Short mmCIF file of C-alpha atoms and ligand atoms in Angstrom, two decimals:
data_model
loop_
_atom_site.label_atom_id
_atom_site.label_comp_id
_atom_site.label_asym_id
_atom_site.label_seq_id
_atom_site.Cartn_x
_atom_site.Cartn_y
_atom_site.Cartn_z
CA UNK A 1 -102.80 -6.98 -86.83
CA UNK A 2 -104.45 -8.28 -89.79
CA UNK A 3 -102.95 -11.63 -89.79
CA UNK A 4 -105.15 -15.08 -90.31
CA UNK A 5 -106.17 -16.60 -87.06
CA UNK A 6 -105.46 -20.20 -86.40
CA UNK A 7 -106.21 -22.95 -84.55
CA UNK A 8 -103.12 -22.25 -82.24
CA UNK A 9 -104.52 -18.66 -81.85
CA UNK A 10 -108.20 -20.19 -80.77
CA UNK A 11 -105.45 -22.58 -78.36
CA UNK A 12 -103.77 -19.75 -77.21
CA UNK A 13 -107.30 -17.52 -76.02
CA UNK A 14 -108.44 -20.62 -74.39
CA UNK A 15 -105.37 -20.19 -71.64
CA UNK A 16 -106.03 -16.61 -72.23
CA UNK A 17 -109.31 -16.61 -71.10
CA UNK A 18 -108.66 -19.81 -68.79
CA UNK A 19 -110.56 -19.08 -65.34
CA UNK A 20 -112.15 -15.38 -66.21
CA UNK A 21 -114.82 -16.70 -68.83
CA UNK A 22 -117.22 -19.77 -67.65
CA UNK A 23 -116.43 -23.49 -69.21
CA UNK A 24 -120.38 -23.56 -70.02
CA UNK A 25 -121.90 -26.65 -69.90
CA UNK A 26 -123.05 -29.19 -72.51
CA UNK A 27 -127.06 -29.69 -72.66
CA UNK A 28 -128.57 -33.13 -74.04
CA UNK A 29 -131.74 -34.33 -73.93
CA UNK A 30 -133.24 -38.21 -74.79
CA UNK A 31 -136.28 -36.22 -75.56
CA UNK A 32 -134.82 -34.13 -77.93
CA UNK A 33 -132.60 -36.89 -79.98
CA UNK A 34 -135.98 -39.16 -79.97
CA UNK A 35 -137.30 -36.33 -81.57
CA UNK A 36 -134.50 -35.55 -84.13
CA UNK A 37 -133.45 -39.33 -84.34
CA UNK A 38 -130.12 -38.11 -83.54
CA UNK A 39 -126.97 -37.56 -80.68
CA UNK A 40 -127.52 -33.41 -79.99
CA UNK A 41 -124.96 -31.71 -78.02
CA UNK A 42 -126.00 -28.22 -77.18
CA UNK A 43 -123.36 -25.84 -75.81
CA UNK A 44 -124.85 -23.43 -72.96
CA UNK A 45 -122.98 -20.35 -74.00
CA UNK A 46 -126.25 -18.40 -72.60
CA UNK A 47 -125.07 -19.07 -69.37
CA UNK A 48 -121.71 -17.30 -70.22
CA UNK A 49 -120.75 -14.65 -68.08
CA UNK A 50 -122.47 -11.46 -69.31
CA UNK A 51 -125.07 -13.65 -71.29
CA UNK A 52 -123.23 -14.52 -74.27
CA UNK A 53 -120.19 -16.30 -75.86
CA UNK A 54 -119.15 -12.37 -76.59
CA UNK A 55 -117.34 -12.20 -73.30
CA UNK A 56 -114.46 -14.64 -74.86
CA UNK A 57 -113.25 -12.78 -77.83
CA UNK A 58 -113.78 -9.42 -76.00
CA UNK A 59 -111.77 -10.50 -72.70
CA UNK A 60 -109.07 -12.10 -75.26
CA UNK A 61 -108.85 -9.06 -76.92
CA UNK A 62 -108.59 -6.48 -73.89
CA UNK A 63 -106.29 -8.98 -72.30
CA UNK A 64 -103.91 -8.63 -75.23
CA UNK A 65 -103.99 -4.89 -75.32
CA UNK A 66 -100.40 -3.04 -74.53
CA UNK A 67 -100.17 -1.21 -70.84
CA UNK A 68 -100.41 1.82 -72.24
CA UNK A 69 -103.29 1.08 -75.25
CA UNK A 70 -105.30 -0.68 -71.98
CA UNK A 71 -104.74 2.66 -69.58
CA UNK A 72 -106.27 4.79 -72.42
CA UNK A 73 -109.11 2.41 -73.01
CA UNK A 74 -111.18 0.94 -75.69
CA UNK A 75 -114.56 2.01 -77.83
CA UNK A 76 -117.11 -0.07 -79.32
CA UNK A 77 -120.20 0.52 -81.13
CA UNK A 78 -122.64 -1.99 -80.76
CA UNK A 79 -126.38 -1.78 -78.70
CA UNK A 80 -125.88 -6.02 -78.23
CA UNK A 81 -124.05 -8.37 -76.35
CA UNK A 82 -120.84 -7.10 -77.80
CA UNK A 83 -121.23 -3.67 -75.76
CA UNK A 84 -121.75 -5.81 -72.46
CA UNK A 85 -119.11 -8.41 -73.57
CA UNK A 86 -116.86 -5.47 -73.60
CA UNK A 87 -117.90 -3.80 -70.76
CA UNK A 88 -117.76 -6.60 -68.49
CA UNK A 89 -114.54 -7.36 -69.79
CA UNK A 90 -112.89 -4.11 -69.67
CA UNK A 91 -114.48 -4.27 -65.89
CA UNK A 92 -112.65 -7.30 -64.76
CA UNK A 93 -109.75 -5.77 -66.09
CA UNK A 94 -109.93 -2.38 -65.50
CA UNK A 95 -109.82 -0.74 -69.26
CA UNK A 96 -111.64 1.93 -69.34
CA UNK A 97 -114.46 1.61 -72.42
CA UNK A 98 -117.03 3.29 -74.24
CA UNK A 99 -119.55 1.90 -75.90
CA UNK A 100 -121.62 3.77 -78.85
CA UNK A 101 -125.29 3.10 -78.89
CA UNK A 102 -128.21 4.31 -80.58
CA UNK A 103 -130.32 6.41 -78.36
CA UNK A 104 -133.50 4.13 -78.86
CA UNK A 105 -131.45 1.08 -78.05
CA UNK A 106 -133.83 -1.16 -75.65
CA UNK A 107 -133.24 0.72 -71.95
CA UNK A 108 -132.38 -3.17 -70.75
CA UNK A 109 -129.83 -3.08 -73.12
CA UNK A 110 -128.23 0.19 -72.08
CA UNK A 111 -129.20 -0.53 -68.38
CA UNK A 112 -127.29 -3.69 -68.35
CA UNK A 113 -123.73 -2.08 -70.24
CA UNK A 114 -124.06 0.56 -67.84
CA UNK A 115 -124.09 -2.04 -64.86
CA UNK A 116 -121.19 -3.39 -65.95
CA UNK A 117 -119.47 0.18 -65.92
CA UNK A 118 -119.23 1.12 -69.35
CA UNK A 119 -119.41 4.84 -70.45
CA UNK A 120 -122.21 5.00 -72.64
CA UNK A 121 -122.20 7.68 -75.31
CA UNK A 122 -126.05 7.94 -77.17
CA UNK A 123 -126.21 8.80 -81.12
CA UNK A 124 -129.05 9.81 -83.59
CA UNK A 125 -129.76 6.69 -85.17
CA UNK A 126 -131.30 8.22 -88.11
CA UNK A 127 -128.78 11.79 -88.16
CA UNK A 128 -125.67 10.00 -87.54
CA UNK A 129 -122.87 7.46 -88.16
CA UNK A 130 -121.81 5.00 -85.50
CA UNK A 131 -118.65 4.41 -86.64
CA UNK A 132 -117.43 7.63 -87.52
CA UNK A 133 -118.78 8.31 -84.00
CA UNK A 134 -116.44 5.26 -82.84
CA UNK A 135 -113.44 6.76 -85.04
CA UNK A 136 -113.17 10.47 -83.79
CA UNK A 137 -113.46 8.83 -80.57
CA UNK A 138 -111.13 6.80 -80.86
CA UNK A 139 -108.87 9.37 -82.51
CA UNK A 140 -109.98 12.23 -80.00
CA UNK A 141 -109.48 10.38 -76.40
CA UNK A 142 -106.49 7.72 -77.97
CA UNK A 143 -109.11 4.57 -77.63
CA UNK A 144 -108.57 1.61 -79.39
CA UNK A 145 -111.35 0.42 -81.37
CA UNK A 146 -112.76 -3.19 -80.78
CA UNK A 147 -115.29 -3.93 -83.46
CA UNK A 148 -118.10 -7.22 -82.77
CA UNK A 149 -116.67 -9.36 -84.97
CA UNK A 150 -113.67 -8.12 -87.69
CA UNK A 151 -110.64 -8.72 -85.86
CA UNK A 152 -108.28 -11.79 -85.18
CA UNK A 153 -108.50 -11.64 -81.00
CA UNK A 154 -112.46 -11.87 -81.30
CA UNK A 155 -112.54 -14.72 -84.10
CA UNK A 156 -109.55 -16.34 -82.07
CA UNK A 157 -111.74 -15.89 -78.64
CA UNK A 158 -114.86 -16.97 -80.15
CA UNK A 159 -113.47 -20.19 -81.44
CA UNK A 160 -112.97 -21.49 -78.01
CA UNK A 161 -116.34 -22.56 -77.54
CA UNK A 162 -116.24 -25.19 -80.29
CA UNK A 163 -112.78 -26.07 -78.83
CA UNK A 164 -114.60 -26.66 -75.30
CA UNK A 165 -117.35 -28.50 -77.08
CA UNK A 166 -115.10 -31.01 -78.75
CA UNK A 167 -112.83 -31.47 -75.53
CA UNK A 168 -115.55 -32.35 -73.82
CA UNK A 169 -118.07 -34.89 -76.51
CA UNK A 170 -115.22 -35.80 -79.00
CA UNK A 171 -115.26 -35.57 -82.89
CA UNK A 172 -118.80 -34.27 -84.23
CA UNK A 173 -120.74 -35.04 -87.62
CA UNK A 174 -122.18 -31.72 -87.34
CA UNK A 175 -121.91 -28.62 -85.89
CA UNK A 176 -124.55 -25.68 -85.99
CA UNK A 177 -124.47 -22.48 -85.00
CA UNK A 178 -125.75 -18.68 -85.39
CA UNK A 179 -124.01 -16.26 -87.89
CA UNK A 180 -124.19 -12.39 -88.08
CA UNK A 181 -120.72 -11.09 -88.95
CA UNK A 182 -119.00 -14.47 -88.77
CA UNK A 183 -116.50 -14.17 -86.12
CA UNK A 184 -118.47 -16.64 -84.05
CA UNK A 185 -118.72 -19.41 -87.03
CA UNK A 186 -115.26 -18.75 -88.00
CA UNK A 187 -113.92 -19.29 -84.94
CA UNK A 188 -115.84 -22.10 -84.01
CA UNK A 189 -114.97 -23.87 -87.79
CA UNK A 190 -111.23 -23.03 -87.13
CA UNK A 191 -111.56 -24.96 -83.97
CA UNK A 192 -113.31 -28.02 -85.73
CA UNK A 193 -110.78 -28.44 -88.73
CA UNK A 194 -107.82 -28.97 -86.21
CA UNK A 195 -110.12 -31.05 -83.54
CA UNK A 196 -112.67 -33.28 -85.33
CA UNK A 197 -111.84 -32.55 -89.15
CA UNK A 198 -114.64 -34.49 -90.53
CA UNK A 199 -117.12 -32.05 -89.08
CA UNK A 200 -119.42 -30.29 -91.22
CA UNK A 201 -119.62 -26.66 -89.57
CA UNK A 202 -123.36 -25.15 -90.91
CA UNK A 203 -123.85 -21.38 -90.31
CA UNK A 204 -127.60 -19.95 -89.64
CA UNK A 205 -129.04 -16.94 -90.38
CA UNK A 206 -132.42 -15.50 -90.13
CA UNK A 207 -133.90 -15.83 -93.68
CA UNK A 208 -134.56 -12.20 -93.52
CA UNK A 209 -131.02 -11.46 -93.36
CA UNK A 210 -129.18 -14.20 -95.06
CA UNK A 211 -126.40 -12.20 -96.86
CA UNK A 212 -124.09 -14.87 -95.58
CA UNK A 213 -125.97 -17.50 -97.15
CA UNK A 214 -125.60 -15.78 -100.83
CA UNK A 215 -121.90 -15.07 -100.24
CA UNK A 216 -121.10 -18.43 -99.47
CA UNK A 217 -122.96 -19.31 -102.22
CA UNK A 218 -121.90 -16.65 -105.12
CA UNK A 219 -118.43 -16.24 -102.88
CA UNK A 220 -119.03 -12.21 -103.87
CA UNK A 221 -119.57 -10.51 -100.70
CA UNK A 222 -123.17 -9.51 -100.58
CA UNK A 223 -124.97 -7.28 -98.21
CA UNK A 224 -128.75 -6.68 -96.50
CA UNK A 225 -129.92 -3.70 -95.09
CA UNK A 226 -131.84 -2.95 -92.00
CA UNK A 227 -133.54 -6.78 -92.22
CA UNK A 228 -136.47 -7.34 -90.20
CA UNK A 229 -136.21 -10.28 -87.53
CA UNK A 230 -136.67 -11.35 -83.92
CA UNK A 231 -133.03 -12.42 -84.39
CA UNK A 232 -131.50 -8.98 -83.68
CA UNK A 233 -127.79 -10.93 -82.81
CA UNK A 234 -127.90 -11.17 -86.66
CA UNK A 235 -129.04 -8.64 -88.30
CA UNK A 236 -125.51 -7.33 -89.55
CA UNK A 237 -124.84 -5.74 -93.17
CA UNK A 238 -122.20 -8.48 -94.03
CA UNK A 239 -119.46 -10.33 -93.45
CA UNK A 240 -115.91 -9.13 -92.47
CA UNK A 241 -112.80 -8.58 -94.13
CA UNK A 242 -111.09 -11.31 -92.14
CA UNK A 243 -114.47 -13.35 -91.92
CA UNK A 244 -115.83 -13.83 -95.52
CA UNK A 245 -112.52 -15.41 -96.62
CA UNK A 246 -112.48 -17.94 -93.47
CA UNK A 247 -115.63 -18.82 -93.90
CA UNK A 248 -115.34 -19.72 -98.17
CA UNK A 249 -111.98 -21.67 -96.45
CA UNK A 250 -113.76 -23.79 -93.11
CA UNK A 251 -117.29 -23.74 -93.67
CA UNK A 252 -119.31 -26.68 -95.12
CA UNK A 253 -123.00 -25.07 -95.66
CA UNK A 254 -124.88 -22.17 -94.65
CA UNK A 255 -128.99 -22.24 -94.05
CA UNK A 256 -131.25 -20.09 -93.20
CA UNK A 257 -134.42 -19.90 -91.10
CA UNK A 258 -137.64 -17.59 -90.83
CA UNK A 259 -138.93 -16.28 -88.01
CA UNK A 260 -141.86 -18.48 -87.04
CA UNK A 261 -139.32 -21.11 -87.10
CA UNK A 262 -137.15 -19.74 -84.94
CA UNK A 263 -139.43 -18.33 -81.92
CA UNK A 264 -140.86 -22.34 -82.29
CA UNK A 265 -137.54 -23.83 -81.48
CA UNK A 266 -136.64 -20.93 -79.16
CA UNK A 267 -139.69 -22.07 -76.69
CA UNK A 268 -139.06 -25.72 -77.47
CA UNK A 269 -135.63 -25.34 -75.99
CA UNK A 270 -137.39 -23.31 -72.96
CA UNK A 271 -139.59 -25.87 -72.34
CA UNK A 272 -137.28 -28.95 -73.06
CA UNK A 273 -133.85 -28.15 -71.91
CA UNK A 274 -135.06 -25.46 -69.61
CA UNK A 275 -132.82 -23.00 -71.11
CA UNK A 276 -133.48 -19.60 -71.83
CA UNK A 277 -132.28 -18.57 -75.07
CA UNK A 278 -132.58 -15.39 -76.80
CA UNK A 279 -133.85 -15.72 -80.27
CA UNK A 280 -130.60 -15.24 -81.96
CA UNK A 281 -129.18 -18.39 -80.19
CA UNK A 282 -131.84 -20.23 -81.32
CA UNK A 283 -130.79 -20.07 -84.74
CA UNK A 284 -128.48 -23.34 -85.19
CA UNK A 285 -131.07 -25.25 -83.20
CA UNK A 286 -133.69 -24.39 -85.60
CA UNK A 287 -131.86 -25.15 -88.41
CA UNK A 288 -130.57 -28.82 -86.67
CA UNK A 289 -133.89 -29.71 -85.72
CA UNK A 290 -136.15 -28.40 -89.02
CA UNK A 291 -133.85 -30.76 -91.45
CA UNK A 292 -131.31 -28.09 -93.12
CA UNK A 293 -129.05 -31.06 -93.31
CA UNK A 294 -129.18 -34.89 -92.71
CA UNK A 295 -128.31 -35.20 -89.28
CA UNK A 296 -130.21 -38.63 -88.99
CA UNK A 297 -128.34 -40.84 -86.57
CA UNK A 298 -125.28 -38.30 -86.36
CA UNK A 299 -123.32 -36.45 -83.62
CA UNK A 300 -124.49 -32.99 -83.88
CA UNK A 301 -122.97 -30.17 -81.70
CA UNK A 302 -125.07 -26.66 -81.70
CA UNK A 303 -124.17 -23.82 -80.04
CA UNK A 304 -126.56 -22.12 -78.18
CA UNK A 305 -124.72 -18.52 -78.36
CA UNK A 306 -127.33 -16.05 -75.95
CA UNK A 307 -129.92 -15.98 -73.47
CA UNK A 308 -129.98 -11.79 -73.14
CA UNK A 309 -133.99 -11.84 -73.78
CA UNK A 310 -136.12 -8.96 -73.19
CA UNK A 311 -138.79 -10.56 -70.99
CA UNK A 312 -141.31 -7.74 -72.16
CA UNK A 313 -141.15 -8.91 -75.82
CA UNK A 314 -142.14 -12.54 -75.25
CA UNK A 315 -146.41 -11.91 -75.59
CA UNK A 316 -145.60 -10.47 -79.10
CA UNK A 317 -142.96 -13.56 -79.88
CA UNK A 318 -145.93 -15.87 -78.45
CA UNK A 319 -148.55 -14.03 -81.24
CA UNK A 320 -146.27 -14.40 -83.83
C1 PLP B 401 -123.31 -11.63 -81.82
C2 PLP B 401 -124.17 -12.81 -81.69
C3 PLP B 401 -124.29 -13.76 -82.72
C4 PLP B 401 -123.56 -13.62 -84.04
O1 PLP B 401 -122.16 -13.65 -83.87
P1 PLP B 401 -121.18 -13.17 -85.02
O2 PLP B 401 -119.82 -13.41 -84.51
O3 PLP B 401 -121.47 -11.71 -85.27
O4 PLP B 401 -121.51 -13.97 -86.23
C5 PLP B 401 -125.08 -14.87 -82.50
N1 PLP B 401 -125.77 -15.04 -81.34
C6 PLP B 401 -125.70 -14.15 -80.34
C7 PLP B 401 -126.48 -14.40 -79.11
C8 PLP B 401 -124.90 -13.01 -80.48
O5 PLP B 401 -124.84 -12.11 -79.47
#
């Protein structure tokens, strides 16, 4: 399983997923690139199906699975928009799936997998492991594990949305987008080496979690624990097996972005585009628009990867 995806695997989830996940649209604005003094391309992936671009690499996973690996089902631990990526998935093609998830996970979190028909099994965040709760699972009940980000289907299925993006505007100068384990970014830079190869592909994190940032940088694989941020899409220990090497090998720069920043640009693209994005898929945006590179006069593609918010949180996001 552990062989390199490619751009012919992100070509080969795009038929996969072909009709089942949305072709999101692509946002501009003459506002916006007066403001930036630049050509901004933003792709809506928070209005794809289950709220995120999650639902590609988790349908072109569970649409890969063997009949008999897909009648036993699949496990997942995640509280995000991997858990309803998969559920939703696993819906549409009835796989059976359970997702592990703290028992203080946000109830609109849990509310939300469990709408989408996903067997929810609760831990002890602070008493137990997740993903030795994912492995006995897995090992108990014959599930195959499908973890957020590690794993050549997801990176594969992920990459599609850059593929989309370039179909649709042509080569880029730029493109920006969020990074927590990676298998978004690299997908998408996958994508943007065989379609517009003179893109620079910039990864964002959330400053208080930018262990991406000082891998690319020191190319050691570095870690963060536990960081505190409104961007809870990226908030993961570290890279991937499969993802730190692909990103040293595609990716042009990494930048990073603090919180402030982030909610800013979150409500500027509410109030703008009239998008609702969560903060996590905010993050490229922020970076694009706050100078991390020199986009002046440039194509610049970002994708916008979420729009799960949790309306109840947005007073505190406005104090902040
Ligand atoms: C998961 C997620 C990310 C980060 O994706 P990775 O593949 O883990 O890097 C970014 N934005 C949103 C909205 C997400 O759900």
């Amino acid at each position: 399983m552990a062989s390199w995806p490619t751009s012919a695997d992100v070509e080969s989830a795009a038929s996969q997923i072909a009709g089942v996940a949305h072709r999101t649209p692509v946002a501009t604005s003459r506002l916006v690139d007066d403001r930036a003094g630049a050509h901004l391309f933003f792709k809506c992936e928070n209005l794809q199906r289950s709220g995120a671009f999650k639902f590609r690499g988790a349908y072109n996973a569970l649409s890969r699975l063997s009949p008999s690996e897909a009648k036993r089902g699949v496990v997942t631990f995640s509280s995000g928009n991997h858990a309803q990526a998969i559920a939703l998935a696993g819906q549409v093609l009835d796989i059976p799936r359970v997702i592990v998830m703290p028992s203080d996970a946000p109830s609109v979190k849990r509310v939300a997998t469990e709408g989408y028909g996903g067997e929810v099994v609760l831990y002890d965040r602070d008493r137990e492991d997740r993903e030795e709760i994912g492995r006995r699972l897995a090992r108990e009940r014959g599930l195959t594990l499908i973890p957020p980000y590690d794993h050549p289907h997801i990176i594969a299925g992920q990459g599609t949305a850059a593929r989309e993006l370039f179909e649709d505007v042509g080569p880029l100068d730029f493109l920006f987008m969020p990074c927590g384990g990676g298998g978004l970014l690299s997908g998408s830079a996958i994508a943007a080496r065989a379609m517009s190869p003179g893109c620079k592909v910039i990864g964002v994190e959330p400053a208080a979690g930018d262990d991406a940032n000082r891998s690319f940088r020191s190319k050691q694989l570095q870690t963060v624990h536990n960081p505190t941020t409104v961007a809870d899409g990226a908030r993961t220990p570290s890279l991937g097996t499969l993802t730190f090497p692909l990103v040293l090998e595609y990716v042009s720069d990494m930048a990073a972005v603090d919180d402030s920043t982030l909610l800013r640009t979150m409500f500027y693209l509410w109030e703008r585009l009239k998008l609702v994005v969560e903060p996590t898929g905010a993050l490229g945006a922020a970076a694009a628009l706050e100078g991390a590179q020199p986009i002046l006069g440039k194509r610049v593609g970002v994708i916008l990867s979420g729009g799960n918010v949790d309306l109840t949180q947005v007073s505190q996001w406005l104090a902040m």
